[in-house]
Short mmCIF file of C-alpha atoms in Angstrom, two decimals:
data_model
loop_
_atom_site.label_atom_id
_atom_site.label_comp_id
_atom_site.label_asym_id
_atom_site.label_seq_id
_atom_site.Cartn_x
_atom_site.Cartn_y
_atom_site.Cartn_z
CA ASP A 1 65.19 92.32 111.98
CA VAL A 2 67.95 89.94 110.93
CA VAL A 3 70.72 89.85 113.50
CA MET A 4 74.24 89.55 112.24
CA THR A 5 76.62 88.14 114.76
CA GLN A 6 80.36 88.68 113.95
CA THR A 7 83.27 86.95 115.74
CA PRO A 8 85.79 87.64 116.98
CA PRO A 9 85.39 91.39 117.84
CA SER A 10 88.97 91.94 117.36
CA LEU A 11 92.03 90.33 116.01
CA SER A 12 95.82 91.02 116.16
CA VAL A 13 97.80 89.47 113.47
CA ALA A 14 101.33 89.60 112.05
CA ILE A 15 102.02 90.51 108.46
CA GLY A 16 101.90 87.50 106.27
CA GLN A 17 99.56 85.46 108.51
CA SER A 18 96.13 84.36 107.57
CA VAL A 19 92.88 85.17 109.49
CA SER A 20 89.25 84.28 109.31
CA ILE A 21 86.29 86.29 110.58
CA SER A 22 82.90 84.63 111.09
CA CYS A 23 79.37 86.06 110.52
CA LYS A 24 76.19 84.23 111.45
CA SER A 25 72.72 85.47 110.62
CA SER A 26 69.56 84.86 112.66
CA GLN A 27 67.73 83.97 109.41
CA SER A 28 68.55 82.30 106.14
CA LEU A 29 70.02 85.00 103.78
CA VAL A 30 68.85 83.10 100.55
CA TYR A 31 66.49 85.37 98.66
CA SER A 32 63.62 84.27 96.55
CA ASP A 33 65.74 84.47 93.39
CA GLY A 34 68.07 81.81 94.90
CA LYS A 35 70.84 84.31 95.53
CA THR A 36 72.52 85.06 98.89
CA TYR A 37 72.92 88.69 99.59
CA LEU A 38 75.74 88.56 102.13
CA HIS A 39 78.54 91.11 101.77
CA TRP A 40 81.73 91.99 103.45
CA LEU A 41 82.97 95.51 104.01
CA LEU A 42 86.25 97.10 105.18
CA GLN A 43 86.39 100.36 106.94
CA SER A 44 90.02 101.65 107.04
CA PRO A 45 90.70 104.25 109.77
CA GLY A 46 89.08 107.51 108.98
CA ARG A 47 87.68 106.19 105.67
CA SER A 48 84.30 105.28 104.34
CA PRO A 49 83.40 101.57 104.08
CA LYS A 50 84.57 99.77 101.15
CA ARG A 51 82.82 96.64 99.82
CA LEU A 52 85.32 93.69 99.54
CA ILE A 53 82.97 90.79 98.65
CA TYR A 54 79.40 90.72 97.48
CA GLN A 55 77.00 87.68 97.37
CA VAL A 56 79.08 85.69 99.66
CA SER A 57 82.09 85.03 97.47
CA ASN A 58 82.41 87.46 94.66
CA LEU A 59 85.41 89.83 94.90
CA GLY A 60 84.72 93.54 94.41
CA SER A 61 86.45 95.50 91.80
CA GLY A 62 90.17 95.95 92.51
CA VAL A 63 90.06 93.76 95.72
CA PRO A 64 93.10 91.56 95.98
CA ASP A 65 92.50 87.73 95.72
CA ARG A 66 93.96 87.37 99.24
CA PHE A 67 90.34 88.05 100.34
CA SER A 68 87.93 85.21 99.99
CA GLY A 69 84.44 84.54 101.20
CA THR A 70 82.59 81.39 101.79
CA GLY A 71 79.41 80.14 103.41
CA SER A 72 75.73 79.59 102.87
CA GLN A 73 72.38 80.03 104.49
CA LYS A 74 73.13 81.59 107.97
CA ASP A 75 76.91 80.89 108.26
CA PHE A 76 79.58 82.85 106.51
CA THR A 77 83.28 83.42 106.63
CA LEU A 78 85.80 85.97 105.43
CA LYS A 79 89.34 84.76 104.99
CA ILE A 80 92.32 87.02 104.53
CA SER A 81 95.43 85.19 103.33
CA ARG A 82 98.87 86.75 103.81
CA VAL A 83 97.70 89.88 105.63
CA GLU A 84 99.30 93.13 104.69
CA ALA A 85 99.50 96.41 106.65
CA GLU A 86 96.85 98.01 104.55
CA ASP A 87 94.36 95.38 105.68
CA LEU A 88 93.98 97.05 109.05
CA GLY A 89 90.57 98.41 110.02
CA VAL A 90 87.17 97.18 110.93
CA TYR A 91 85.50 94.44 108.90
CA TYR A 92 81.69 94.26 108.72
CA CYS A 93 79.40 91.69 107.26
CA ALA A 94 76.05 93.01 105.80
CA GLN A 95 72.97 91.42 104.53
CA THR A 96 70.70 92.93 101.87
CA THR A 97 68.33 89.98 101.55
CA HIS A 98 65.80 91.15 104.14
CA PHE A 99 64.60 94.59 105.18
CA PRO A 100 65.78 96.48 107.03
CA LEU A 101 69.39 95.97 105.76
CA THR A 102 71.56 95.05 108.76
CA PHE A 103 75.24 94.89 109.57
CA GLY A 104 77.42 92.87 111.87
CA SER A 105 78.95 94.68 114.81
CA GLY A 106 82.36 94.67 113.23
CA THR A 107 85.71 92.94 113.61
CA LYS A 108 88.66 95.21 114.35
CA LEU A 109 91.96 93.96 112.68
CA GLU A 110 95.12 95.14 114.11
CA ILE A 111 98.62 94.45 112.85
CA LYS A 112 101.16 93.19 115.39
CA GLU B 1 83.36 106.82 87.35
CA VAL B 2 80.70 106.32 90.01
CA GLN B 3 80.78 108.91 92.76
CA LEU B 4 78.56 109.92 95.62
CA LYS B 5 79.05 112.99 97.78
CA GLU B 6 77.06 114.00 100.89
CA SER B 7 76.54 117.63 101.92
CA GLY B 8 74.90 119.37 104.66
CA PRO B 9 75.24 121.27 108.05
CA GLY B 10 77.88 119.96 110.38
CA LEU B 11 75.96 121.22 113.50
CA VAL B 12 72.21 120.88 114.23
CA GLN B 13 70.47 122.04 117.32
CA PRO B 14 68.36 119.52 119.38
CA SER B 15 64.81 119.14 118.23
CA GLN B 16 65.62 120.76 114.86
CA THR B 17 65.49 119.12 111.42
CA LEU B 18 68.50 117.58 109.57
CA SER B 19 68.70 118.13 105.83
CA LEU B 20 71.34 116.23 103.78
CA THR B 21 71.91 115.95 100.07
CA CYS B 22 73.61 113.10 98.23
CA THR B 23 74.81 114.28 94.77
CA VAL B 24 75.77 111.31 92.50
CA SER B 25 77.68 111.10 89.21
CA GLY B 26 78.46 108.26 86.89
CA PHE B 27 75.10 106.66 87.04
CA SER B 28 71.39 107.52 86.96
CA LEU B 29 69.16 107.48 89.86
CA THR B 30 66.53 105.86 87.64
CA ASP B 31 68.79 102.86 87.29
CA TYR B 32 70.14 102.36 90.87
CA SER B 33 68.82 102.71 94.29
CA VAL B 34 70.58 104.93 96.83
CA HIS B 35 70.71 104.10 100.58
CA TRP B 36 71.47 106.23 103.54
CA VAL B 37 73.52 104.65 106.36
CA ARG B 38 74.77 106.37 109.53
CA GLN B 39 77.52 105.62 112.03
CA PRO B 40 77.76 107.17 115.52
CA PRO B 41 81.30 108.01 116.64
CA GLY B 42 83.19 104.86 117.35
CA LYS B 43 80.20 102.64 116.70
CA GLY B 44 78.87 100.40 113.94
CA LEU B 45 76.69 101.01 110.89
CA GLU B 46 72.92 101.54 110.89
CA TRP B 47 70.83 101.44 107.77
CA MET B 48 68.33 104.33 107.58
CA GLY B 49 66.44 104.05 104.38
CA VAL B 50 66.52 103.86 100.55
CA MET B 51 65.35 105.63 97.45
CA TRP B 52 64.56 102.94 94.99
CA SER B 53 65.29 103.56 91.35
CA GLY B 54 61.60 103.52 90.61
CA GLY B 55 61.00 106.44 93.01
CA SER B 56 59.56 104.62 96.01
CA THR B 57 61.15 104.69 99.46
CA ALA B 58 61.61 102.41 102.41
CA TYR B 59 62.77 103.21 105.90
CA ASN B 60 64.16 101.62 109.00
CA SER B 61 61.14 101.25 111.30
CA ALA B 62 63.11 102.69 114.20
CA LEU B 63 63.43 105.99 112.35
CA LYS B 64 60.32 105.97 110.07
CA SER B 65 58.33 108.44 112.01
CA ARG B 66 61.10 111.08 111.73
CA LEU B 67 62.67 110.28 108.33
CA SER B 68 61.83 111.31 104.78
CA ILE B 69 63.89 110.51 101.55
CA SER B 70 63.20 112.19 98.25
CA ARG B 71 65.10 112.84 95.11
CA ASP B 72 65.65 115.24 92.02
CA THR B 73 66.53 113.04 89.13
CA SER B 74 67.40 116.00 86.93
CA LYS B 75 69.94 117.10 89.44
CA SER B 76 71.12 113.54 90.36
CA GLN B 77 70.45 114.34 94.03
CA VAL B 78 68.89 112.28 96.79
CA PHE B 79 67.71 114.16 99.98
CA LEU B 80 67.38 113.06 103.58
CA LYS B 81 65.28 114.88 106.03
CA MET B 82 65.06 113.81 109.66
CA ASN B 83 63.20 115.80 112.24
CA SER B 84 63.24 116.04 116.08
CA LEU B 85 67.05 115.39 116.27
CA GLN B 86 68.60 114.41 119.62
CA THR B 87 72.12 114.03 120.70
CA GLU B 88 72.05 110.35 119.91
CA ASP B 89 71.63 111.24 116.20
CA THR B 90 75.18 112.53 116.19
CA ALA B 91 76.87 110.46 113.48
CA ILE B 92 78.64 110.35 110.21
CA TYR B 93 75.92 110.07 107.53
CA TYR B 94 76.75 108.18 104.30
CA CYS B 95 74.94 107.69 101.07
CA THR B 96 75.77 104.43 99.20
CA ARG B 97 74.88 102.77 96.03
CA VAL B 98 73.73 99.46 97.37
CA LEU B 99 76.90 99.16 99.52
CA GLY B 100 79.11 98.89 96.47
CA PHE B 101 79.96 102.60 96.23
CA TRP B 102 80.01 105.05 99.25
CA GLY B 103 80.23 108.75 99.66
CA GLN B 104 82.88 110.23 101.91
CA GLY B 105 80.37 110.90 104.62
CA VAL B 106 79.28 113.98 106.45
CA MET B 107 79.72 114.40 110.14
CA VAL B 108 76.65 115.72 111.88
CA THR B 109 76.75 116.85 115.48
CA VAL B 110 73.60 117.50 117.39
CA SER B 111 74.36 120.03 120.11
CA SER B 112 73.03 123.35 121.41
#
């Protein structure tokens, strides 16, 4: 199975600051079609996960452009610019290139 | 509007079988795959299996011997059955359309 390693496990940030979350995979996430199926999810407290970014850098519908994703092969980053209160929760990276689908262990974002 | 909704019993006795239903709307099961993902209390996400749009299935090898996923396209429903439940199967169970759309989840507690 592909192991997804997320760091840091938690973050505490003030409103308006920027943060980055790292996700590293144990194998390349480039699929045979040339696309990279790495996604970022946010699970707000008490809610279902919501996809923020798909295929490394594509913003999901309705997701503010404060969120951005970069990376390639095995090394990926989610950046949140100008953090807002509604951004708190647990962020997960997930890969759908290989079976089984696997998730990172999550990064908990708290607001100072 | 794409929607998914899980339903099923909240409490299952140890060694019994769990049966869950995912009812979808806004899309056809013959066009999109539906995955099952679970989350133990306070923990991360675990992919369980998938019903492909063509009607075939794939399972997490860790659960494969206990898990079965089926569907009724006329009712827009996907079913999950898992036998020999143990306390460690206590979790929120989600159905999701390839991580882009998620149901609200159903909490299942395994307890006598």
